[in-house]
Amino acid sequence: MAPWQARHCACGTRLARDNQGELCAACLRERPASAVSAPPDVPAEFWQADRMYEALQAWHMGQVFYAYRTHPWHGRPLSQETLAGWLGLTQAQLSRIENARTPPQDLGKLMSWAHGLRIPGGLLWFRLRRGPLPVQRTVERPDPPARKVLLDMIAPGGDWLPLSDDAPQHGVTGLDGMSLRATGEHLLRTFLHLDDELGGDSLYVPLTRYVARMAVSVKANPRDGLAAYGQLNQMVGWLALDANKHAHAKRYFATAVEVGHEVGDPGLVTSALGYMSLQETYRGRSQPARSLAQMAFAVTTDRLTPLTRTAMGARLARAHAALGDDTCLRVLDALQADFSQAGSDEEPSYFSYIDAVEVAAQQGACYLDLGMADEAITAVSEALALLGTQAPHRARDRVHYLSRLAKCHLLGGEVERACQVGHDALALSRTIGSARITERLSELDSALTPYGRLPYVQELKELFRLVTAHTGV
């Protein structure tokens, strides 16, 4: 450890070891912060302090303001009046921002405040400029979820390029005399239906190829088809997610976010962020999942349709449940209230999958994560019953919900019943191609390992081995 070196104030007084500032207490009293017209230059370690780091990770500029004002580097806390003056705010405005339950979302103001305080761009949850991503912080912390997820997945200013290195030279034209926009919307409906029946494994490549060529067309003429292009990118992202192609899914979702902003479609921005949240939930990254779901809700408050709010409520509830947070139950209540309003507004086509089946299934998933076996069994059984009467073609969902129901029975101590349901799921899984669902079945197989001596467990495990042998699971 390097020896401590004494530091001195400009007046010559030796500074105390715990004084991280540049002035002694006497000089601070004689020179109030309000006399300084601009924020001081602070050292790099100023931003690494625990309270400041936590405030930045909360994505709440009000918390950042408070952490800045009370930072020990200043010697004594700055007043709200002082910081407000530096930022061109009134004391009352600063107080409201610091105490707001919902963080400020106006990007222009966030950028202005960040520039005013000279916050390093690499620590922010938004971009200060359109260009290369800012340099990451140099001090390692255990998985800084919110900022890392945002920087990794949402890169405003993207160029909408396809993923492959051999980018197509030619675009696409509309089908049968349709505009490119109408063609994109038609393809979206088609692939949504096919996805229900087949899963993402076989659908991902053909739609990816089309979207790669569509990128050429919308670059040449963004007025025709750009919005549909964004929606199709979200669809490709979902297919990639279903096929466990997570890196590709991130990039397609990021493009959907960018295009949503470009065309002024907050629903698409919200939806794509919600899919990002779900992806993190699937990957066991619950903190980033919750942060992304909260960001999705914060995109706008007055233009989200009932089904949009329902979908985002499901994403947020799943993230809370994965964290074992019973806030999930309150979110589920709000979700039900939002869903009850469905039909009062025109809904985007990309939310057509939100129905009573989906709501019941998401409730069941939450109850399962919270360890509420009886409630989970009831909800997932309801989803399966609704699926049978309202959407029997959705084979992938049936396999998914059966595997979930088996886990619910296992949670409730009904091992034999879990194996019976798991057998049904495995038998049906042969008709679809979904790496995500195979992964869910693998989780069930692993959960049954402690009961491996039971004959019905051995039988199910052997069936799992046979069914999934070709997947390499």
GROMACS .gro file of C-alpha atoms in nm:
model
  473
    1MET     CA    1   0.000   0.000   0.000
    2ALA     CA    2   0.139   0.341  -0.096
    3PRO     CA    3   0.212   0.572   0.201
    4TRP     CA    4  -0.036   0.850   0.260
    5GLN     CA    5   0.090   1.186   0.143
    6ALA     CA    6  -0.013   1.500   0.325
    7ARG     CA    7  -0.214   1.755   0.130
    8HIS     CA    8  -0.259   2.124   0.204
    9CYS     CA    9  -0.526   2.383   0.144
   10ALA     CA   10  -0.440   2.694  -0.058
   11CYS     CA   11  -0.415   2.880   0.274
   12GLY     CA   12  -0.141   2.642   0.389
   13THR     CA   13  -0.350   2.444   0.637
   14ARG     CA   14  -0.285   2.072   0.632
   15LEU     CA   15  -0.595   1.885   0.517
   16ALA     CA   16  -0.735   1.606   0.731
   17ARG     CA   17  -0.705   1.252   0.597
   18ASP     CA   18  -1.085   1.220   0.558
   19ASN     CA   19  -1.113   1.551   0.370
   20GLN     CA   20  -1.126   1.453   0.005
   21GLY     CA   21  -1.176   1.810  -0.111
   22GLU     CA   22  -0.927   2.085  -0.187
   23LEU     CA   23  -1.017   2.333   0.089
   24CYS     CA   24  -0.994   2.321   0.465
   25ALA     CA   25  -1.304   2.367   0.681
   26ALA     CA   26  -1.226   2.732   0.753
   27CYS     CA   27  -1.189   2.820   0.385
   28LEU     CA   28  -1.505   2.633   0.302
   29ARG     CA   29  -1.692   2.844   0.555
   30GLU     CA   30  -1.549   3.162   0.410
   31ARG     CA   31  -1.609   3.057   0.053
   32PRO     CA   32  -1.959   2.907   0.023
   33ALA     CA   33  -2.030   2.685  -0.271
   34SER     CA   34  -2.291   2.927  -0.398
   35ALA     CA   35  -2.013   3.169  -0.478
   36VAL     CA   36  -1.876   2.928  -0.739
   37SER     CA   37  -2.041   2.981  -1.077
   38ALA     CA   38  -1.985   2.630  -1.212
   39PRO     CA   39  -1.932   2.276  -1.079
   40PRO     CA   40  -1.573   2.204  -0.979
   41ASP     CA   41  -1.343   1.966  -1.160
   42VAL     CA   42  -1.363   1.642  -0.964
   43PRO     CA   43  -1.119   1.349  -0.977
   44ALA     CA   44  -1.208   1.025  -1.153
   45GLU     CA   45  -1.256   0.843  -0.823
   46PHE     CA   46  -1.534   1.088  -0.736
   47TRP     CA   47  -1.767   0.887  -0.963
   48GLN     CA   48  -1.659   0.552  -0.818
   49ALA     CA   49  -1.788   0.617  -0.465
   50ASP     CA   50  -2.049   0.362  -0.362
   51ARG     CA   51  -2.341   0.604  -0.326
   52MET     CA   52  -2.265   0.773  -0.657
   53TYR     CA   53  -2.224   0.439  -0.834
   54GLU     CA   54  -2.557   0.312  -0.698
   55ALA     CA   55  -2.731   0.634  -0.806
   56LEU     CA   56  -2.597   0.599  -1.160
   57GLN     CA   57  -2.705   0.235  -1.172
   58ALA     CA   58  -3.058   0.335  -1.067
   59TRP     CA   59  -3.097   0.536  -1.392
   60HIS     CA   60  -3.244   0.820  -1.185
   61MET     CA   61  -3.084   1.162  -1.235
   62GLY     CA   62  -3.248   1.289  -0.916
   63GLN     CA   63  -3.056   1.029  -0.717
   64VAL     CA   64  -2.741   1.130  -0.902
   65PHE     CA   65  -2.802   1.494  -0.803
   66TYR     CA   66  -2.841   1.397  -0.438
   67ALA     CA   67  -2.531   1.176  -0.443
   68TYR     CA   68  -2.337   1.458  -0.607
   69ARG     CA   69  -2.450   1.717  -0.351
   70THR     CA   70  -2.372   1.497  -0.050
   71HIS     CA   71  -2.044   1.355  -0.180
   72PRO     CA   72  -1.773   1.375   0.090
   73TRP     CA   73  -1.527   1.514  -0.164
   74HIS     CA   74  -1.694   1.856  -0.124
   75GLY     CA   75  -1.604   1.869   0.244
   76ARG     CA   76  -1.966   1.943   0.335
   77PRO     CA   77  -2.291   1.886   0.145
   78LEU     CA   78  -2.383   2.134  -0.123
   79SER     CA   79  -2.719   2.302  -0.093
   80GLN     CA   80  -2.997   2.242  -0.343
   81GLU     CA   81  -2.981   2.611  -0.431
   82THR     CA   82  -2.614   2.579  -0.528
   83LEU     CA   83  -2.654   2.277  -0.751
   84ALA     CA   84  -2.974   2.414  -0.902
   85GLY     CA   85  -2.793   2.735  -0.994
   86TRP     CA   86  -2.519   2.542  -1.170
   87LEU     CA   87  -2.778   2.351  -1.375
   88GLY     CA   88  -3.009   2.641  -1.457
   89LEU     CA   89  -3.286   2.511  -1.231
   90THR     CA   90  -3.473   2.654  -0.936
   91GLN     CA   91  -3.435   2.500  -0.593
   92ALA     CA   92  -3.794   2.377  -0.612
   93GLN     CA   93  -3.731   2.210  -0.948
   94LEU     CA   94  -3.420   2.035  -0.821
   95SER     CA   95  -3.605   1.917  -0.512
   96ARG     CA   96  -3.884   1.768  -0.723
   97ILE     CA   97  -3.632   1.587  -0.944
   98GLU     CA   98  -3.445   1.446  -0.645
   99ASN     CA   99  -3.763   1.322  -0.477
  100ALA     CA  100  -3.951   1.201  -0.785
  101ARG     CA  101  -4.058   0.838  -0.777
  102THR     CA  102  -4.038   0.822  -1.158
  103PRO     CA  103  -3.698   0.924  -1.297
  104PRO     CA  104  -3.676   1.207  -1.553
  105GLN     CA  105  -3.697   1.075  -1.910
  106ASP     CA  106  -3.643   1.386  -2.126
  107LEU     CA  107  -3.322   1.296  -2.311
  108GLY     CA  108  -3.238   1.658  -2.390
  109LYS     CA  109  -3.250   1.755  -2.022
  110LEU     CA  110  -3.059   1.446  -1.915
  111MET     CA  111  -2.784   1.525  -2.163
  112SER     CA  112  -2.771   1.889  -2.053
  113TRP     CA  113  -2.743   1.799  -1.685
  114ALA     CA  114  -2.482   1.531  -1.753
  115HIS     CA  115  -2.272   1.779  -1.951
  116GLY     CA  116  -2.319   2.040  -1.676
  117LEU     CA  117  -2.182   1.811  -1.406
  118ARG     CA  118  -1.924   1.662  -1.644
  119ILE     CA  119  -2.036   1.306  -1.572
  120PRO     CA  120  -1.818   1.061  -1.769
  121GLY     CA  121  -2.020   0.925  -2.060
  122GLY     CA  122  -1.920   0.567  -1.988
  123LEU     CA  123  -2.111   0.572  -1.660
  124LEU     CA  124  -2.442   0.692  -1.804
  125TRP     CA  125  -2.745   0.491  -1.909
  126PHE     CA  126  -2.793   0.706  -2.220
  127ARG     CA  127  -2.569   0.836  -2.494
  128LEU     CA  128  -2.432   1.191  -2.488
  129ARG     CA  129  -2.362   1.190  -2.859
  130ARG     CA  130  -2.409   0.985  -3.171
  131GLY     CA  131  -2.082   0.805  -3.222
  132PRO     CA  132  -1.873   0.525  -3.075
  133LEU     CA  133  -1.986   0.388  -2.745
  134PRO     CA  134  -1.817   0.557  -2.448
  135VAL     CA  135  -1.531   0.385  -2.273
  136GLN     CA  136  -1.637   0.157  -1.990
  137ARG     CA  137  -1.544   0.240  -1.632
  138THR     CA  138  -1.200   0.117  -1.535
  139VAL     CA  139  -1.286   0.001  -1.183
  140GLU     CA  140  -1.441  -0.344  -1.202
  141ARG     CA  141  -1.769  -0.399  -1.019
  142PRO     CA  142  -1.980  -0.716  -1.000
  143ASP     CA  143  -2.199  -0.704  -1.313
  144PRO     CA  144  -2.323  -0.341  -1.333
  145PRO     CA  145  -2.652  -0.457  -1.480
  146ALA     CA  146  -2.845  -0.152  -1.588
  147ARG     CA  147  -2.572   0.044  -1.768
  148LYS     CA  148  -2.404  -0.261  -1.915
  149VAL     CA  149  -2.727  -0.399  -2.058
  150LEU     CA  150  -2.817  -0.063  -2.209
  151LEU     CA  151  -2.476  -0.007  -2.366
  152ASP     CA  152  -2.459  -0.364  -2.493
  153MET     CA  153  -2.808  -0.379  -2.637
  154ILE     CA  154  -2.930  -0.030  -2.721
  155ALA     CA  155  -2.699   0.169  -2.943
  156PRO     CA  156  -2.881   0.476  -3.082
  157GLY     CA  157  -2.741   0.591  -3.412
  158GLY     CA  158  -2.726   0.240  -3.554
  159ASP     CA  159  -2.703   0.210  -3.932
  160TRP     CA  160  -2.965  -0.066  -3.972
  161LEU     CA  161  -2.715  -0.297  -4.135
  162PRO     CA  162  -2.795  -0.669  -4.158
  163LEU     CA  163  -2.593  -0.906  -3.947
  164SER     CA  164  -2.412  -1.095  -4.221
  165ASP     CA  165  -2.081  -0.977  -4.363
  166ASP     CA  166  -2.205  -1.043  -4.716
  167ALA     CA  167  -2.466  -0.767  -4.712
  168PRO     CA  168  -2.708  -0.782  -5.009
  169GLN     CA  169  -2.662  -0.531  -5.287
  170HIS     CA  170  -3.027  -0.521  -5.390
  171GLY     CA  171  -3.337  -0.434  -5.197
  172VAL     CA  172  -3.690  -0.568  -5.217
  173THR     CA  173  -4.013  -0.446  -5.369
  174GLY     CA  174  -4.369  -0.482  -5.252
  175LEU     CA  175  -4.560  -0.806  -5.310
  176ASP     CA  176  -4.834  -0.812  -5.573
  177GLY     CA  177  -4.837  -0.439  -5.620
  178MET     CA  178  -4.842  -0.361  -5.247
  179SER     CA  179  -4.627  -0.088  -5.098
  180LEU     CA  180  -4.321  -0.198  -4.902
  181ARG     CA  181  -4.501  -0.093  -4.585
  182ALA     CA  182  -4.805  -0.307  -4.662
  183THR     CA  183  -4.579  -0.596  -4.760
  184GLY     CA  184  -4.389  -0.572  -4.433
  185GLU     CA  185  -4.711  -0.570  -4.231
  186HIS     CA  186  -4.839  -0.871  -4.428
  187LEU     CA  187  -4.517  -1.062  -4.361
  188LEU     CA  188  -4.536  -0.975  -3.993
  189ARG     CA  189  -4.884  -1.128  -3.963
  190THR     CA  190  -4.772  -1.433  -4.160
  191PHE     CA  191  -4.465  -1.500  -3.950
  192LEU     CA  192  -4.654  -1.442  -3.625
  193HIS     CA  193  -4.892  -1.720  -3.727
  194LEU     CA  194  -4.613  -1.953  -3.845
  195ASP     CA  195  -4.418  -1.889  -3.527
  196ASP     CA  196  -4.710  -2.017  -3.321
  197GLU     CA  197  -4.705  -2.345  -3.511
  198LEU     CA  198  -4.338  -2.408  -3.587
  199GLY     CA  199  -4.113  -2.215  -3.349
  200GLY     CA  200  -3.818  -1.993  -3.431
  201ASP     CA  201  -3.555  -2.244  -3.540
  202SER     CA  202  -3.678  -2.287  -3.898
  203LEU     CA  203  -3.823  -1.938  -3.946
  204TYR     CA  204  -3.525  -1.731  -3.836
  205VAL     CA  205  -3.309  -1.768  -4.148
  206PRO     CA  206  -3.569  -1.685  -4.417
  207LEU     CA  207  -3.699  -1.376  -4.239
  208THR     CA  208  -3.343  -1.263  -4.164
  209ARG     CA  209  -3.261  -1.277  -4.534
  210TYR     CA  210  -3.568  -1.075  -4.625
  211VAL     CA  211  -3.497  -0.812  -4.358
  212ALA     CA  212  -3.137  -0.782  -4.478
  213ARG     CA  213  -3.260  -0.691  -4.827
  214MET     CA  214  -3.535  -0.470  -4.687
  215ALA     CA  215  -3.263  -0.270  -4.508
  216VAL     CA  216  -3.124  -0.168  -4.848
  217SER     CA  217  -3.467  -0.048  -4.961
  218VAL     CA  218  -3.554   0.155  -4.653
  219LYS     CA  219  -3.215   0.323  -4.659
  220ALA     CA  220  -3.291   0.439  -5.008
  221ASN     CA  221  -3.646   0.546  -4.926
  222PRO     CA  222  -3.725   0.557  -4.552
  223ARG     CA  223  -4.073   0.695  -4.619
  224ASP     CA  224  -4.189   0.363  -4.761
  225GLY     CA  225  -4.157   0.078  -4.519
  226LEU     CA  226  -3.934   0.206  -4.240
  227ALA     CA  227  -4.196   0.148  -3.971
  228ALA     CA  228  -4.269  -0.202  -4.102
  229TYR     CA  229  -3.894  -0.265  -4.118
  230GLY     CA  230  -3.867  -0.185  -3.748
  231GLN     CA  231  -4.152  -0.423  -3.667
  232LEU     CA  232  -3.995  -0.701  -3.872
  233ASN     CA  233  -3.665  -0.648  -3.692
  234GLN     CA  234  -3.849  -0.705  -3.366
  235MET     CA  235  -4.001  -1.022  -3.514
  236VAL     CA  236  -3.657  -1.147  -3.623
  237GLY     CA  237  -3.528  -1.064  -3.275
  238TRP     CA  238  -3.801  -1.279  -3.123
  239LEU     CA  239  -3.728  -1.567  -3.362
  240ALA     CA  240  -3.358  -1.537  -3.275
  241LEU     CA  241  -3.447  -1.541  -2.905
  242ASP     CA  242  -3.665  -1.850  -2.954
  243ALA     CA  243  -3.375  -2.016  -3.136
  244ASN     CA  244  -3.135  -1.920  -2.851
  245LYS     CA  245  -2.936  -1.690  -3.080
  246HIS     CA  246  -2.902  -1.429  -2.808
  247ALA     CA  247  -2.636  -1.205  -2.960
  248HIS     CA  248  -2.836  -1.169  -3.282
  249ALA     CA  249  -3.159  -1.112  -3.090
  250LYS     CA  250  -3.002  -0.819  -2.905
  251ARG     CA  251  -2.900  -0.648  -3.227
  252TYR     CA  252  -3.237  -0.689  -3.393
  253PHE     CA  253  -3.420  -0.561  -3.086
  254ALA     CA  254  -3.180  -0.266  -3.074
  255THR     CA  255  -3.263  -0.183  -3.435
  256ALA     CA  256  -3.636  -0.198  -3.353
  257VAL     CA  257  -3.578   0.050  -3.070
  258GLU     CA  258  -3.387   0.282  -3.302
  259VAL     CA  259  -3.646   0.266  -3.577
  260GLY     CA  260  -3.927   0.313  -3.326
  261HIS     CA  261  -3.768   0.638  -3.215
  262GLU     CA  262  -3.708   0.740  -3.577
  263VAL     CA  263  -4.070   0.692  -3.687
  264GLY     CA  264  -4.225   0.817  -3.363
  265ASP     CA  265  -4.374   0.483  -3.256
  266PRO     CA  266  -4.342   0.463  -2.875
  267GLY     CA  267  -4.528   0.133  -2.879
  268LEU     CA  268  -4.253  -0.030  -3.085
  269VAL     CA  269  -3.982   0.117  -2.862
  270THR     CA  270  -4.164  -0.010  -2.555
  271SER     CA  271  -4.228  -0.352  -2.707
  272ALA     CA  272  -3.866  -0.405  -2.814
  273LEU     CA  273  -3.739  -0.302  -2.471
  274GLY     CA  274  -3.988  -0.545  -2.322
  275TYR     CA  275  -3.849  -0.826  -2.535
  276MET     CA  276  -3.500  -0.732  -2.417
  277SER     CA  277  -3.626  -0.760  -2.062
  278LEU     CA  278  -3.776  -1.102  -2.132
  279GLN     CA  279  -3.450  -1.215  -2.287
  280GLU     CA  280  -3.263  -1.121  -1.972
  281THR     CA  281  -3.523  -1.305  -1.764
  282TYR     CA  282  -3.469  -1.618  -1.972
  283ARG     CA  283  -3.094  -1.585  -1.923
  284GLY     CA  284  -3.128  -1.560  -1.545
  285ARG     CA  285  -3.023  -1.193  -1.535
  286SER     CA  286  -3.306  -1.060  -1.322
  287GLN     CA  287  -3.171  -0.716  -1.231
  288PRO     CA  288  -3.114  -0.611  -1.594
  289ALA     CA  289  -3.452  -0.761  -1.681
  290ARG     CA  290  -3.625  -0.540  -1.425
  291SER     CA  291  -3.431  -0.232  -1.533
  292LEU     CA  292  -3.526  -0.283  -1.898
  293ALA     CA  293  -3.892  -0.343  -1.810
  294GLN     CA  294  -3.897  -0.024  -1.604
  295MET     CA  295  -3.737   0.164  -1.892
  296ALA     CA  296  -4.003   0.026  -2.128
  297PHE     CA  297  -4.278   0.162  -1.905
  298ALA     CA  298  -4.104   0.499  -1.886
  299VAL     CA  299  -4.089   0.554  -2.263
  300THR     CA  300  -4.420   0.740  -2.248
  301THR     CA  301  -4.728   0.742  -2.030
  302ASP     CA  302  -5.006   0.887  -2.243
  303ARG     CA  303  -4.975   0.693  -2.568
  304LEU     CA  304  -4.948   0.333  -2.456
  305THR     CA  305  -5.248   0.117  -2.544
  306PRO     CA  306  -5.405  -0.131  -2.300
  307LEU     CA  307  -5.232  -0.429  -2.463
  308THR     CA  308  -4.900  -0.245  -2.460
  309ARG     CA  309  -4.936  -0.184  -2.088
  310THR     CA  310  -5.042  -0.544  -2.038
  311ALA     CA  311  -4.737  -0.676  -2.222
  312MET     CA  312  -4.500  -0.451  -2.030
  313GLY     CA  313  -4.669  -0.542  -1.703
  314ALA     CA  314  -4.599  -0.907  -1.782
  315ARG     CA  315  -4.231  -0.831  -1.847
  316LEU     CA  316  -4.199  -0.635  -1.524
  317ALA     CA  317  -4.387  -0.896  -1.322
  318ARG     CA  318  -4.161  -1.173  -1.453
  319ALA     CA  319  -3.849  -0.977  -1.357
  320HIS     CA  320  -3.982  -0.910  -1.005
  321ALA     CA  321  -4.080  -1.274  -0.965
  322ALA     CA  322  -3.735  -1.395  -1.073
  323LEU     CA  323  -3.592  -1.174  -0.798
  324GLY     CA  324  -3.834  -1.325  -0.544
  325ASP     CA  325  -3.993  -0.983  -0.501
  326ASP     CA  326  -4.363  -0.995  -0.410
  327THR     CA  327  -4.402  -0.655  -0.579
  328CYS     CA  328  -4.476  -0.891  -0.865
  329LEU     CA  329  -4.824  -0.955  -0.723
  330ARG     CA  330  -4.917  -0.587  -0.737
  331VAL     CA  331  -4.787  -0.565  -1.092
  332LEU     CA  332  -5.004  -0.864  -1.185
  333ASP     CA  333  -5.309  -0.688  -1.043
  334ALA     CA  334  -5.232  -0.382  -1.256
  335LEU     CA  335  -5.173  -0.606  -1.556
  336GLN     CA  336  -5.520  -0.755  -1.517
  337ALA     CA  337  -5.673  -0.408  -1.495
  338ASP     CA  338  -5.493  -0.301  -1.812
  339PHE     CA  339  -5.599  -0.616  -1.997
  340SER     CA  340  -5.962  -0.555  -1.901
  341GLN     CA  341  -5.942  -0.234  -2.107
  342ALA     CA  342  -5.835  -0.419  -2.422
  343GLY     CA  343  -6.047  -0.319  -2.719
  344SER     CA  344  -6.087   0.042  -2.614
  345ASP     CA  345  -5.799   0.152  -2.841
  346GLU     CA  346  -5.663   0.039  -3.175
  347GLU     CA  347  -5.373  -0.194  -3.100
  348PRO     CA  348  -5.050  -0.244  -3.296
  349SER     CA  349  -5.037  -0.573  -3.485
  350TYR     CA  350  -4.720  -0.675  -3.304
  351PHE     CA  351  -4.922  -0.706  -2.984
  352SER     CA  352  -5.174  -0.947  -3.133
  353TYR     CA  353  -5.026  -1.228  -2.925
  354ILE     CA  354  -5.149  -1.067  -2.601
  355ASP     CA  355  -5.469  -1.250  -2.512
  356ALA     CA  356  -5.627  -1.430  -2.217
  357VAL     CA  357  -5.400  -1.729  -2.280
  358GLU     CA  358  -5.086  -1.519  -2.258
  359VAL     CA  359  -5.203  -1.337  -1.946
  360ALA     CA  360  -5.282  -1.661  -1.761
  361ALA     CA  361  -4.951  -1.815  -1.872
  362GLN     CA  362  -4.749  -1.518  -1.752
  363GLN     CA  363  -4.929  -1.524  -1.418
  364GLY     CA  364  -4.844  -1.891  -1.384
  365ALA     CA  365  -4.478  -1.827  -1.460
  366CYS     CA  366  -4.466  -1.559  -1.192
  367TYR     CA  367  -4.634  -1.777  -0.930
  368LEU     CA  368  -4.391  -2.057  -1.012
  369ASP     CA  369  -4.090  -1.832  -0.960
  370LEU     CA  370  -4.238  -1.707  -0.633
  371GLY     CA  371  -4.283  -2.065  -0.508
  372MET     CA  372  -4.665  -2.044  -0.503
  373ALA     CA  373  -4.734  -2.395  -0.633
  374ASP     CA  374  -5.115  -2.405  -0.604
  375GLU     CA  375  -5.163  -2.064  -0.768
  376ALA     CA  376  -4.914  -2.157  -1.041
  377ILE     CA  377  -5.093  -2.484  -1.121
  378THR     CA  378  -5.427  -2.304  -1.140
  379ALA     CA  379  -5.299  -2.028  -1.371
  380VAL     CA  380  -5.102  -2.254  -1.608
  381SER     CA  381  -5.389  -2.504  -1.625
  382GLU     CA  382  -5.618  -2.215  -1.720
  383ALA     CA  383  -5.375  -2.109  -1.994
  384LEU     CA  384  -5.371  -2.463  -2.135
  385ALA     CA  385  -5.751  -2.488  -2.125
  386LEU     CA  386  -5.787  -2.155  -2.306
  387LEU     CA  387  -5.525  -2.262  -2.556
  388GLY     CA  388  -5.724  -2.573  -2.639
  389THR     CA  389  -6.045  -2.380  -2.708
  390GLN     CA  390  -5.917  -2.051  -2.849
  391ALA     CA  391  -5.586  -2.126  -3.023
  392PRO     CA  392  -5.527  -2.499  -3.077
  393HIS     CA  393  -5.274  -2.427  -3.354
  394ARG     CA  394  -5.022  -2.281  -3.109
  395ALA     CA  395  -4.822  -2.600  -3.064
  396ARG     CA  396  -4.510  -2.433  -2.932
  397ASP     CA  397  -4.703  -2.260  -2.656
  398ARG     CA  398  -4.869  -2.588  -2.556
  399VAL     CA  399  -4.529  -2.757  -2.513
  400HIS     CA  400  -4.403  -2.458  -2.320
  401TYR     CA  401  -4.698  -2.446  -2.084
  402LEU     CA  402  -4.698  -2.823  -2.031
  403SER     CA  403  -4.331  -2.811  -1.931
  404ARG     CA  404  -4.415  -2.524  -1.696
  405LEU     CA  405  -4.708  -2.713  -1.548
  406ALA     CA  406  -4.482  -3.012  -1.485
  407LYS     CA  407  -4.248  -2.784  -1.289
  408CYS     CA  408  -4.545  -2.651  -1.092
  409HIS     CA  409  -4.647  -3.006  -0.992
  410LEU     CA  410  -4.288  -3.081  -0.899
  411LEU     CA  411  -4.280  -2.768  -0.681
  412GLY     CA  412  -4.595  -2.896  -0.511
  413GLY     CA  413  -4.433  -3.234  -0.439
  414GLU     CA  414  -4.633  -3.425  -0.703
  415VAL     CA  415  -4.342  -3.597  -0.876
  416GLU     CA  416  -4.544  -3.862  -1.058
  417ARG     CA  417  -4.793  -3.605  -1.187
  418ALA     CA  418  -4.502  -3.388  -1.299
  419CYS     CA  419  -4.367  -3.680  -1.502
  420GLN     CA  420  -4.706  -3.747  -1.662
  421VAL     CA  421  -4.735  -3.387  -1.778
  422GLY     CA  422  -4.369  -3.381  -1.881
  423HIS     CA  423  -4.428  -3.689  -2.095
  424ASP     CA  424  -4.705  -3.506  -2.282
  425ALA     CA  425  -4.477  -3.207  -2.336
  426LEU     CA  426  -4.194  -3.419  -2.474
  427ALA     CA  427  -4.423  -3.612  -2.708
  428LEU     CA  428  -4.559  -3.289  -2.857
  429SER     CA  429  -4.219  -3.121  -2.875
  430ARG     CA  430  -4.123  -3.337  -3.173
  431THR     CA  431  -4.353  -3.131  -3.395
  432ILE     CA  432  -4.183  -2.795  -3.334
  433GLY     CA  433  -3.837  -2.642  -3.361
  434SER     CA  434  -3.757  -2.414  -3.069
  435ALA     CA  435  -3.423  -2.422  -2.891
  436ARG     CA  436  -3.580  -2.211  -2.616
  437ILE     CA  437  -3.844  -2.474  -2.545
  438THR     CA  438  -3.585  -2.750  -2.559
  439GLU     CA  439  -3.398  -2.555  -2.293
  440ARG     CA  440  -3.713  -2.539  -2.078
  441LEU     CA  441  -3.756  -2.917  -2.112
  442SER     CA  442  -3.392  -2.959  -2.017
  443GLU     CA  443  -3.457  -2.760  -1.701
  444LEU     CA  444  -3.739  -2.999  -1.612
  445ASP     CA  445  -3.508  -3.295  -1.675
  446SER     CA  446  -3.248  -3.146  -1.441
  447ALA     CA  447  -3.508  -3.070  -1.173
  448LEU     CA  448  -3.609  -3.439  -1.171
  449THR     CA  449  -3.254  -3.561  -1.108
  450PRO     CA  450  -3.296  -3.591  -0.727
  451TYR     CA  451  -3.582  -3.837  -0.791
  452GLY     CA  452  -3.385  -4.044  -1.040
  453ARG     CA  453  -3.445  -4.377  -0.865
  454LEU     CA  454  -3.820  -4.362  -0.925
  455PRO     CA  455  -3.920  -4.571  -1.228
  456TYR     CA  456  -4.147  -4.305  -1.383
  457VAL     CA  457  -3.868  -4.050  -1.351
  458GLN     CA  458  -3.624  -4.288  -1.521
  459GLU     CA  459  -3.874  -4.340  -1.801
  460LEU     CA  460  -3.919  -3.967  -1.858
  461LYS     CA  461  -3.545  -3.904  -1.852
  462GLU     CA  462  -3.493  -4.173  -2.115
  463LEU     CA  463  -3.764  -4.020  -2.333
  464PHE     CA  464  -3.599  -3.679  -2.293
  465ARG     CA  465  -3.266  -3.825  -2.404
  466LEU     CA  466  -3.423  -3.979  -2.714
  467VAL     CA  467  -3.625  -3.674  -2.812
  468THR     CA  468  -3.342  -3.424  -2.769
  469ALA     CA  469  -3.053  -3.638  -2.893
  470HIS     CA  470  -3.047  -3.454  -3.226
  471THR     CA  471  -3.028  -3.113  -3.060
  472GLY     CA  472  -2.708  -3.173  -2.866
  473VAL     CA  473  -2.877  -3.077  -2.536
   0.00000   0.00000   0.00000
